[in-house]
Short mmCIF file of C-alpha atoms in Angstrom, two decimals:
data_model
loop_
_atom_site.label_atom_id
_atom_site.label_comp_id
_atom_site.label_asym_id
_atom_site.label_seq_id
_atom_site.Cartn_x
_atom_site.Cartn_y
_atom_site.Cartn_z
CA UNK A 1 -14.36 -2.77 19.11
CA UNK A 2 -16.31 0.42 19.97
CA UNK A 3 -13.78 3.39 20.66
CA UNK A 4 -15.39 4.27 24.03
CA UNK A 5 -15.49 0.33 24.93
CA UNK A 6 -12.18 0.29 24.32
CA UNK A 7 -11.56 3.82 26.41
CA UNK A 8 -13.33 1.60 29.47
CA UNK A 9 -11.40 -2.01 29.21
CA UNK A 10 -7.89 0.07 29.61
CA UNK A 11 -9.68 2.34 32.39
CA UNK A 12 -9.06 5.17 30.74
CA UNK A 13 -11.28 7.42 32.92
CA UNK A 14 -10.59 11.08 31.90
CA UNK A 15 -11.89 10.91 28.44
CA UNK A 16 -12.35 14.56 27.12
CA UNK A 17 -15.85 15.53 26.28
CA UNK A 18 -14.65 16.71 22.80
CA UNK A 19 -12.98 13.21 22.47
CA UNK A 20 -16.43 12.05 23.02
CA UNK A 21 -18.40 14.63 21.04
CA UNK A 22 -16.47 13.85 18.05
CA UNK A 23 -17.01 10.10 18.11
CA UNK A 24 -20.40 10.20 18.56
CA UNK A 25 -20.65 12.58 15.39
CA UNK A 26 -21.72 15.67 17.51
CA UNK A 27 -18.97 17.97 16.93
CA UNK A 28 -19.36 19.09 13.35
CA UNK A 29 -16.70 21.89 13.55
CA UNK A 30 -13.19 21.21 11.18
CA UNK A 31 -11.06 23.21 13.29
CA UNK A 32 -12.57 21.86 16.22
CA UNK A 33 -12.18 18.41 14.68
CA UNK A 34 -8.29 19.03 13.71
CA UNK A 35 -7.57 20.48 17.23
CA UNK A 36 -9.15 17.68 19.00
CA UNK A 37 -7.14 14.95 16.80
CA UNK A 38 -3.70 16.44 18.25
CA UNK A 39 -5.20 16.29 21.46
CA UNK A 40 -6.31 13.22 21.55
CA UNK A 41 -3.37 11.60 20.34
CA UNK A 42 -0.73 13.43 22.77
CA UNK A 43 -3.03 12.74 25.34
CA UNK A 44 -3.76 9.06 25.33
CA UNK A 45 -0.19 7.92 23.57
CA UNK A 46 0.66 7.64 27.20
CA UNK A 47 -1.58 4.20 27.40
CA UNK A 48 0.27 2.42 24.52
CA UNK A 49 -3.00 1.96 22.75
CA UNK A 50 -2.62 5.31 21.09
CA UNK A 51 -2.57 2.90 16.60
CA UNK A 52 -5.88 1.17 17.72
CA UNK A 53 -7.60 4.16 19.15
CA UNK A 54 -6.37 6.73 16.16
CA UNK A 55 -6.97 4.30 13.77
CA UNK A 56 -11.19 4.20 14.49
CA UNK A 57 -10.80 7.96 15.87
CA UNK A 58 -8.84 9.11 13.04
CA UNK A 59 -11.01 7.09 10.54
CA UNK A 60 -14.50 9.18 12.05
CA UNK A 61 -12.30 12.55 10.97
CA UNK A 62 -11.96 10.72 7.57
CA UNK A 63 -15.99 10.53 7.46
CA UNK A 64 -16.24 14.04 8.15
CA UNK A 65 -13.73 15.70 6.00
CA UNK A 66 -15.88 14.00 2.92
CA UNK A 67 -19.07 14.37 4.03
CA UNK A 68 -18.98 17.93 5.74
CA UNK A 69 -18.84 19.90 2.54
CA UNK A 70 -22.06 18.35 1.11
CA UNK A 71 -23.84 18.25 4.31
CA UNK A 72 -22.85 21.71 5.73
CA UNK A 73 -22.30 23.61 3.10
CA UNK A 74 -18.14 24.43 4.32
CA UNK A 75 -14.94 23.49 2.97
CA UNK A 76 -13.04 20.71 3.83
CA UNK A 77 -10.14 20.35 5.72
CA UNK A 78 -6.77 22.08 4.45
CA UNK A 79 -4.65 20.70 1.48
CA UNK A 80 -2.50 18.06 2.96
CA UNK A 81 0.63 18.61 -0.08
CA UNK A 82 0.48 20.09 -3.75
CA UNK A 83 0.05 18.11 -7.04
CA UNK A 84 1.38 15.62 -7.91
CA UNK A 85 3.06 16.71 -12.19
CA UNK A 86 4.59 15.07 -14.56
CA UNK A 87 6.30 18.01 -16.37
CA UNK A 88 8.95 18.66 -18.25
CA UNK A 89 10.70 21.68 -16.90
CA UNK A 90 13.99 23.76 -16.25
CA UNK A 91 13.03 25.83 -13.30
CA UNK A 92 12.88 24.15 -10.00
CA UNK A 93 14.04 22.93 -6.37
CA UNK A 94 15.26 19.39 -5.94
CA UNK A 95 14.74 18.27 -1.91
CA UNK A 96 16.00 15.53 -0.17
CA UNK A 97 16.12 14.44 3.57
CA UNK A 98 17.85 12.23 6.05
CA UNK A 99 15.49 10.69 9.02
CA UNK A 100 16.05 8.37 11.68
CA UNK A 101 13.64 6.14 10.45
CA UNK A 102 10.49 5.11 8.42
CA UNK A 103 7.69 6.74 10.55
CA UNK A 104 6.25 10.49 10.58
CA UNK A 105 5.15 9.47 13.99
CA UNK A 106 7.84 8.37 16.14
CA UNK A 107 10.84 9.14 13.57
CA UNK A 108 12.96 12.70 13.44
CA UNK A 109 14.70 14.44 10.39
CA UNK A 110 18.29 14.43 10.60
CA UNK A 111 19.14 16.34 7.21
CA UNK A 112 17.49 18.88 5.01
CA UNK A 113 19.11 19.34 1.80
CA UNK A 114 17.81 21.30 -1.51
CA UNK A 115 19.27 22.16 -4.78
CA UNK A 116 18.05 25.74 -6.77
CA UNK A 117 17.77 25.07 -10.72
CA UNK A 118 17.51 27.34 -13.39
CA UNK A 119 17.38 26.78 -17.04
CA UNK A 120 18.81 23.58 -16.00
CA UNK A 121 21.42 23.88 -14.26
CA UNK A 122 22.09 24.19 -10.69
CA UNK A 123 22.51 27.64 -9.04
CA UNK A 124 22.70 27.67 -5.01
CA UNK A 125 22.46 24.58 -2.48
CA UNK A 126 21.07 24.62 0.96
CA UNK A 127 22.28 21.72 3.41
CA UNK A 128 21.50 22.02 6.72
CA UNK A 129 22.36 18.49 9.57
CA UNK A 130 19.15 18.90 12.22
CA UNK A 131 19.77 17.48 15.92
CA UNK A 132 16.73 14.97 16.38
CA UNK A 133 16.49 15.35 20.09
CA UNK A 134 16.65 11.51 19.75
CA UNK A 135 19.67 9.00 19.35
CA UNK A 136 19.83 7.53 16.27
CA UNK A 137 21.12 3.78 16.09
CA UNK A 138 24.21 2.07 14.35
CA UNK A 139 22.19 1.16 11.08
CA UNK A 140 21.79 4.93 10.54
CA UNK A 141 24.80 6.06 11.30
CA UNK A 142 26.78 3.39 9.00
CA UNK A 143 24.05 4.19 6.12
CA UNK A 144 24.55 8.25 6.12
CA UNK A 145 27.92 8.66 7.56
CA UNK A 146 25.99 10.72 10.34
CA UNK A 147 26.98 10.51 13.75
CA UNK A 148 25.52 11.29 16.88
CA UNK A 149 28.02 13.32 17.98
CA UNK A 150 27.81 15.29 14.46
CA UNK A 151 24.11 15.70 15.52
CA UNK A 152 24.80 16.60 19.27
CA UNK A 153 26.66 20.39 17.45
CA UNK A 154 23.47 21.05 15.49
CA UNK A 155 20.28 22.84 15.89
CA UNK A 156 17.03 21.35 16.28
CA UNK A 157 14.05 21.50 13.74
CA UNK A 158 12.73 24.55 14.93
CA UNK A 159 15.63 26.67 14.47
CA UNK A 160 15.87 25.35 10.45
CA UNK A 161 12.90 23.90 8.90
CA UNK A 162 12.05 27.71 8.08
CA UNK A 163 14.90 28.60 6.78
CA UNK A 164 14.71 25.41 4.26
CA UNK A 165 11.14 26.40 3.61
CA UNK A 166 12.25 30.18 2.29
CA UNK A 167 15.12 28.82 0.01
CA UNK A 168 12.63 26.30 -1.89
CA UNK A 169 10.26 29.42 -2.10
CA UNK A 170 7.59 29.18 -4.62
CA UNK A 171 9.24 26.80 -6.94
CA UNK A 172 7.61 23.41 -8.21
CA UNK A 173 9.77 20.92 -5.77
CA UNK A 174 11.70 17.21 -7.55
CA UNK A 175 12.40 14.14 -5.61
CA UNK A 176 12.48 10.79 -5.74
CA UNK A 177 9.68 9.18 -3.55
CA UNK A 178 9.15 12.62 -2.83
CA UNK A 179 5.80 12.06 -0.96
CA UNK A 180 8.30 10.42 1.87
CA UNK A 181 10.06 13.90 2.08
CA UNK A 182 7.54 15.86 2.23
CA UNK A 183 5.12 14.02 4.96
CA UNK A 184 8.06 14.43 7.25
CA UNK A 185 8.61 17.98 6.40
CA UNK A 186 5.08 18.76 6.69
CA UNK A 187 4.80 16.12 9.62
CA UNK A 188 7.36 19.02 11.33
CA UNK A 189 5.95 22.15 9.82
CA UNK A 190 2.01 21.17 11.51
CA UNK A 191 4.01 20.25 14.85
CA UNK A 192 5.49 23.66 14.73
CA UNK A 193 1.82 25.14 13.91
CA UNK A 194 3.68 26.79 10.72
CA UNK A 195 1.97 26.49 7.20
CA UNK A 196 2.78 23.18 5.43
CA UNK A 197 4.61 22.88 2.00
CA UNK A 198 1.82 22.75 -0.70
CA UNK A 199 4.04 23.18 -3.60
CA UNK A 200 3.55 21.22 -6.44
CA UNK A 201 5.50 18.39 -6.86
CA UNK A 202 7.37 16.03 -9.65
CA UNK A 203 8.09 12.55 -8.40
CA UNK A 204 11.14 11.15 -10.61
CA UNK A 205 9.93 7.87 -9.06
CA UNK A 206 6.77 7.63 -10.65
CA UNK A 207 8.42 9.40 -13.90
CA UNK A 208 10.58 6.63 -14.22
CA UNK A 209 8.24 3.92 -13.88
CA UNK A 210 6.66 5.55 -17.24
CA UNK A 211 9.88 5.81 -18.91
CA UNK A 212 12.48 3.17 -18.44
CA UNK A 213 10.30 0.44 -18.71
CA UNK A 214 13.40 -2.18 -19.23
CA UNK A 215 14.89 -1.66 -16.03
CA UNK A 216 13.72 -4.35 -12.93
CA UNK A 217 13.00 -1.90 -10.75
CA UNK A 218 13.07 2.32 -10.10
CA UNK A 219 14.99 2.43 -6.81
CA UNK A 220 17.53 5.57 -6.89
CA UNK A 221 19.80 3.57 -6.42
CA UNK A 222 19.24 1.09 -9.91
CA UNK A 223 18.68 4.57 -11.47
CA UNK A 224 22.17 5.73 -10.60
CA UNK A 225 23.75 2.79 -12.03
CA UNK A 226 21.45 2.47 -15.09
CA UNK A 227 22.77 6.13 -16.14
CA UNK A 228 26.40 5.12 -15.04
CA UNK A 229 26.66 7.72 -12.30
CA UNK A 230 28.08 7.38 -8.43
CA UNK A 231 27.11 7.98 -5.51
CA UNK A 232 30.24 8.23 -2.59
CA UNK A 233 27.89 8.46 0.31
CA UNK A 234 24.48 8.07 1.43
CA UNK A 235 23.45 12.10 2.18
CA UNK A 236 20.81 14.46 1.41
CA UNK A 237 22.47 16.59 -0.77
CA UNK A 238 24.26 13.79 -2.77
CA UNK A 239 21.07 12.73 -3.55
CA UNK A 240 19.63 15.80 -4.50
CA UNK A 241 22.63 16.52 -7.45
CA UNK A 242 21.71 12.79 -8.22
CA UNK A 243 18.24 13.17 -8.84
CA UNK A 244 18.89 16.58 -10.33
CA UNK A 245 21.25 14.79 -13.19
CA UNK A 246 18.79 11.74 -13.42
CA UNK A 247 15.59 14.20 -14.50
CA UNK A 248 17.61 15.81 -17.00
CA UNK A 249 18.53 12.74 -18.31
CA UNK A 250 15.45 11.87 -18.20
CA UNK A 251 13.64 15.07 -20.14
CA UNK A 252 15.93 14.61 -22.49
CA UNK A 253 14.75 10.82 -23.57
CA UNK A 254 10.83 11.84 -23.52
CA UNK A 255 11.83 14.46 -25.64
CA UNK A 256 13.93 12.59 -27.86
CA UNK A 257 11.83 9.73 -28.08
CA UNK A 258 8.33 11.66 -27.94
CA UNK A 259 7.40 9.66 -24.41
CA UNK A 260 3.58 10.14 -23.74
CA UNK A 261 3.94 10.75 -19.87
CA UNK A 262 -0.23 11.56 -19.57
CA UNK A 263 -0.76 8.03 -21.13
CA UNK A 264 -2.49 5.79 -18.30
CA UNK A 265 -1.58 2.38 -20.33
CA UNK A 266 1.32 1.97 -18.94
CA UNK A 267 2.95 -1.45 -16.86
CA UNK A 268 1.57 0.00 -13.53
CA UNK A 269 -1.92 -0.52 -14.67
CA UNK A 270 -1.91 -3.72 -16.70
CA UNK A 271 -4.45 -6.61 -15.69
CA UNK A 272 -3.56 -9.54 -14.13
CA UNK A 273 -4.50 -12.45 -12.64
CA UNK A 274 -4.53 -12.56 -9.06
CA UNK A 275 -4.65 -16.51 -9.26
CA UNK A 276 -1.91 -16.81 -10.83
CA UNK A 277 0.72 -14.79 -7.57
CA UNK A 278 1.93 -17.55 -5.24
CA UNK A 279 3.24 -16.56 -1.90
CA UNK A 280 6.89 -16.87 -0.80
CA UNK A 281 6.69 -18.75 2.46
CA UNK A 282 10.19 -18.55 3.86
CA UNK A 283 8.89 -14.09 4.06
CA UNK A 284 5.58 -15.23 5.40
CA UNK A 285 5.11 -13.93 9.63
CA UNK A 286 2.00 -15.33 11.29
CA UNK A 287 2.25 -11.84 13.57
CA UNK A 288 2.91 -9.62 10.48
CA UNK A 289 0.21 -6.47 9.79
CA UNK A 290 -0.75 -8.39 6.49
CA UNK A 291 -1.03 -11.81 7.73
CA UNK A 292 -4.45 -13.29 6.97
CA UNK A 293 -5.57 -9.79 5.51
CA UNK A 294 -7.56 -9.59 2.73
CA UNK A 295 -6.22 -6.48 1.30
CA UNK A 296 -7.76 -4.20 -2.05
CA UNK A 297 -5.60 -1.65 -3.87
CA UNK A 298 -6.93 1.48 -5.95
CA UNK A 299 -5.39 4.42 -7.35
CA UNK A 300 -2.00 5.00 -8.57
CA UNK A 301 0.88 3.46 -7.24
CA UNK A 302 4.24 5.32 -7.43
CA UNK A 303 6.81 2.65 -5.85
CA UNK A 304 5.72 -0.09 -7.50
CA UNK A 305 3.45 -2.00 -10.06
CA UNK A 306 0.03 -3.32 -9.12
CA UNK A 307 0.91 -7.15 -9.70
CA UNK A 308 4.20 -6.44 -7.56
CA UNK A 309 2.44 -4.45 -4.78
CA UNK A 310 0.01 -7.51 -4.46
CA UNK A 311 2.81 -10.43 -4.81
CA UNK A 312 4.67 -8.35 -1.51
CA UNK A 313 1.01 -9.02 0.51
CA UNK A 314 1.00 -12.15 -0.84
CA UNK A 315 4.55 -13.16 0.39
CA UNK A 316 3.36 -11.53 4.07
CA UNK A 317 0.53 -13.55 4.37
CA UNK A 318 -2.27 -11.67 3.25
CA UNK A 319 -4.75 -12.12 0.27
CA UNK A 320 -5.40 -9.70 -2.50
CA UNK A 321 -8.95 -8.63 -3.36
CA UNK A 322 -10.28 -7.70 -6.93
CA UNK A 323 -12.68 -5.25 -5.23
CA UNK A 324 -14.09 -3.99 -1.82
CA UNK A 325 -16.53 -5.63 -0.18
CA UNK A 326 -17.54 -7.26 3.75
CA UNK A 327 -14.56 -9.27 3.84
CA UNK A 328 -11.97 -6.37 3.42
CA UNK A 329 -9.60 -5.89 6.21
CA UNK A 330 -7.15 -3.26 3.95
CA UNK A 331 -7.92 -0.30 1.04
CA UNK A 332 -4.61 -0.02 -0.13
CA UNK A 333 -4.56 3.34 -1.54
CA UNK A 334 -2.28 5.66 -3.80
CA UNK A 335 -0.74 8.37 -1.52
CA UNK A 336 -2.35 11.28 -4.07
CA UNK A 337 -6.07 9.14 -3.69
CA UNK A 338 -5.11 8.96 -0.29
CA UNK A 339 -5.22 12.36 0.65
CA UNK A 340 -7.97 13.83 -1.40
CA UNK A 341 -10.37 15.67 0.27
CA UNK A 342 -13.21 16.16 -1.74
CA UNK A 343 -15.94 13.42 -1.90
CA UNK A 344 -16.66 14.06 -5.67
CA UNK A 345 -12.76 12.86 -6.46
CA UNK A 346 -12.61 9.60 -4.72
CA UNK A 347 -12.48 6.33 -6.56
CA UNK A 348 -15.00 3.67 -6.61
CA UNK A 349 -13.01 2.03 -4.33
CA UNK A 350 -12.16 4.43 -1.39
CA UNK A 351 -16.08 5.73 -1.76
CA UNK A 352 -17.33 1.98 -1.00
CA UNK A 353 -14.62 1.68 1.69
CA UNK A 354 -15.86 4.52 3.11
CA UNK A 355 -19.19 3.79 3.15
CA UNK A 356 -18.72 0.27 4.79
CA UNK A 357 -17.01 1.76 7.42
CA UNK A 358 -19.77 3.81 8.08
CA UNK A 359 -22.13 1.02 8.64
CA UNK A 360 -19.30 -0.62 11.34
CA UNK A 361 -17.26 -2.63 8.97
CA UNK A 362 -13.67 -3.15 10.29
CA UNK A 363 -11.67 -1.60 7.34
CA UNK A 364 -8.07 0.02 7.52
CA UNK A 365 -7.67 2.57 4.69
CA UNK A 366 -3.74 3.01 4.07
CA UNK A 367 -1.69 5.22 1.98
CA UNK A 368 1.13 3.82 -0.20
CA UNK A 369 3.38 5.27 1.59
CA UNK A 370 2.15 3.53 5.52
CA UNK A 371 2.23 0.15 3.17
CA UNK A 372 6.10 0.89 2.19
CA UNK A 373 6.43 1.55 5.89
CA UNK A 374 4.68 -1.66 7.26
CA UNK A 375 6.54 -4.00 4.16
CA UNK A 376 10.04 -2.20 5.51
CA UNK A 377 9.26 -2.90 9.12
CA UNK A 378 9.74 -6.66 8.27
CA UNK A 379 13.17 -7.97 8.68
CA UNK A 380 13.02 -10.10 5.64
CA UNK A 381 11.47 -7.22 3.04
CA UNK A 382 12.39 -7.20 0.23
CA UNK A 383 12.32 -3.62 -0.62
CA UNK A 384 15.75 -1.86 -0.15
CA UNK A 385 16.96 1.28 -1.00
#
C-alpha cells in the first residue's frame, strides 16, 4: 500500500509537509532526511501503525542514502558502527550489557559493564546498573538477578552512558554478538543527540564460528562449558571476564594451530541444497512474520550458518530463496551488509533488492540481528541463550 494511502485510511490528517516531501523523493537533503525520520516516527507511533509506515518510509531513506552520493555529488549518511576485525590482539575493551528485552525500539538498557585489557590481562572494570524508566518483568529479573527495586536506586541513561563511553575510549571494543550491544548503546547515544560508538569491533561470536568448528553451536553459554569455565550469574560484567578468558583462549589456539581467520571457506558458507531442509511443523505459526514468506539471505552471517539460518524460516513457515527476484517478500541480510552505506559495496543481492523496491516491489530488507529478534519473539524458538 502507498504510504500516503495508508496516511488517509487511518485519517491521519496532519501529515507534515516534510513527511510528504520526502516520500515523494523531493527532499534531497541527508540531514533533512535524518531529522525528518525521528520526527516522523515520534510523531505518528501514537496511531499504532508506526512498523508499517517506517518500514516503506524508512525503506525511501534506504534509496537515498545509496543513491545520493552518485547523484549529488555528497556523502552519505554517517557511519552507523566501526568494523567489524578478526584480530588477534592484547590491547582492548571487552563490553557487555543487560536490557529489558530484544528490541532497540521499545526495549531499555539495564546494565553497562566493560573490562580494560592490556597486554592481556585485565586492568580496571566499569559496571554501572541504569534505571530504565520502565518495569522490567519476572523473566528478567529471574535471568539477571536484577530487580526492580535495585533499578528504582539508579540513575537513568543519561546520567551514565557517557561516562561508559570515556572508559572504553579509543580502544578496539570485544563481545560476543557484539552488534546486539552496540545497536542499543548507539540506539541511546542518537536518542541523546551524542556521537555514536564507531569503534572497531571483534565479535568472539563470529570468531568462534571459524575456530571451533566441532562444537554444535557458538552460544556463550556452550562456549563457557566447552572451555570448562562458570558462570554464577547472568550479569554484564560476568560476562565480560567470560568473554575476556574465552578470546584468550581462543588467540592462543589460532596461534598454536596456525588458524586462517581471513579464509572465507569456512562451514558458514558451504552450499547446500535448499530441497533437501524440511520444516518442523509442531514450530510452524500461521500468524508468524515468516509464515508464507519467501525469504533470500546474503552476506555474512555471525549467529549462525546459512543452512541453519534457512532451516529456522523453514520451521516458521516461510520458504527460502536461492536468489532475489518478484516473488521475494524478505532480503535477509548480514548486520555488517546491512548497514553499508556506500552503493559501490553492496552485494548482488541487496543491489537487486534495492532496485525492485524501487520499481514498487513489496520487499522487507532485514538485518541479522531484526531476524534473531523476530525468531526470539516466538514462544517456541529455538534459539536460547
Amino acid at each position: 500500500m502507498n504510504i500516503l494511502n495508508l496516511f488517509k485510511k487511518q485519517r491521519i490528517k496532519e501529515v507534515d509537509d516534510l513527511v510528504v516531501g520526502v516520500i515523494e523523493g523531493k527532499i534531497k537533503d541527508l540531514d533533512v532526511i535524518e531529522e525528518t525520520l525521528k520526527k516522523f516516527q515520534k510523531k505518528y507511533s501514537k496511531y499504532y501503525i508506526d512498523d508499517e509506515l517506517s518500514k516503506e518510509f524508512e525503506s525511501k531513506i534506504v534509496h537515498l542514502r545509496v543513491n545520493l552520493k552518485s547523484i549529488y555529488d555528497i556523502e552519505p549518511s554517517k557511519k552507523i558502527k566501526g568494523n567489524s576485525l578478526l584480530s588477534l590482539i592484547d590491547d582492548y575493551t571487552v563490553i557487555d550489557i543487560e536490557t529489558t528485552g530484544l528490541s532497540t525500539k521499545t526495549d531499555k538498557i539495564i546494565e553497562l559493564s566493560a573490562l580494560k585489557v592490556r597486554n592481556g590481562k585485565i586492568i580496571s572494570e566499569y559496571s554501572r546498573l541504569v534505571n530504565p524508566i520502565i518495569k522490567i518483568d519476572r523473566f528478567i529479573e529471574e535471568l539477571t538477578g536484577i530487580t526492580n527495586k535495585m533499578l528504582s536506586r539508579e540513575k537513568s541513561i543519561e546520567f551514565v552512558i557517557e561516562s561508559f563511553i570515556e572508559f572504553i575510549g579509543p580502544d578496539i571494543i570485544l563481545g560476543h554478538n557484539i552488534n546486539f550491544d552496540i545497536q542499543f548503546i548507539n540506539q541511546a547515544l542518537e536518542e541523546l543527540s551524542l556521537n555514536l560508538l564507531l569503534n572497531d569491533y571483534i565479535d568472539t561470536l563470529r570468531m568462534s564460528r571459524k575456530v571451533y568448528k566441532e562444537i554444535p553451536n557458538h552460544k556463550l553459554s556452550t562456549l563457557i562449558e566447552f572451555h570448562g569455565l562458570t558462570r554464577d550469574k547472568h550479569r554484564a560484567l560476568v560476562d565480560c571476564i567470560l568473554t575476556h578468558q574465552i578470546y584468550q583462549k581462543t588467540v592462543k589456539k589460532v596461534k598454536k594451530e596456525g588458524i586462517n581467520l581471513s579464509s572465507k571457506k569456512s562451514r558458514l558458507y558451504q552450499k547446500y541444497d535448499l530441497s533437501e531442509l524440511k520444516p518442523n511443523y509442531d514450530l510452524i505459526q500461521d500468524d508468524h512474520y515468516f509464515a508464507n514468506k519467501s525469504v533470500c539471505f546474503s552476506g555474512e552471517l555471525v549467529q549462525f550458518q546459512r543452512v541453519d539460518a534457512a532451516q529456522l524460516v523453514i520451521n516458521h513457515g516461510g520458504k527460502v530463496l536461492s536468489g532475489v527476484n518478484r516473488n521475494l517478500n524478505i532480503l535477509i541480510l548480514g548486520d555488517d551488509e546491512y548497514y553499508k552505506s556506500d552503493e559501490n559495496e553492496l552485494s548482488i543481492k541487496h543491489k537487486k533488492a534495492l532496485q525492485l523496491k524501487n520499481q514498487g516491489i513489496d520487499i522487507d530488507i532485514i538485518g541479522e540481528s531484526k531476524f534473531v529478534e523476530y525468531i526470539k519473539g516466538n514462544k517456541n524458538s529455538e534459539i536460547q541463550d
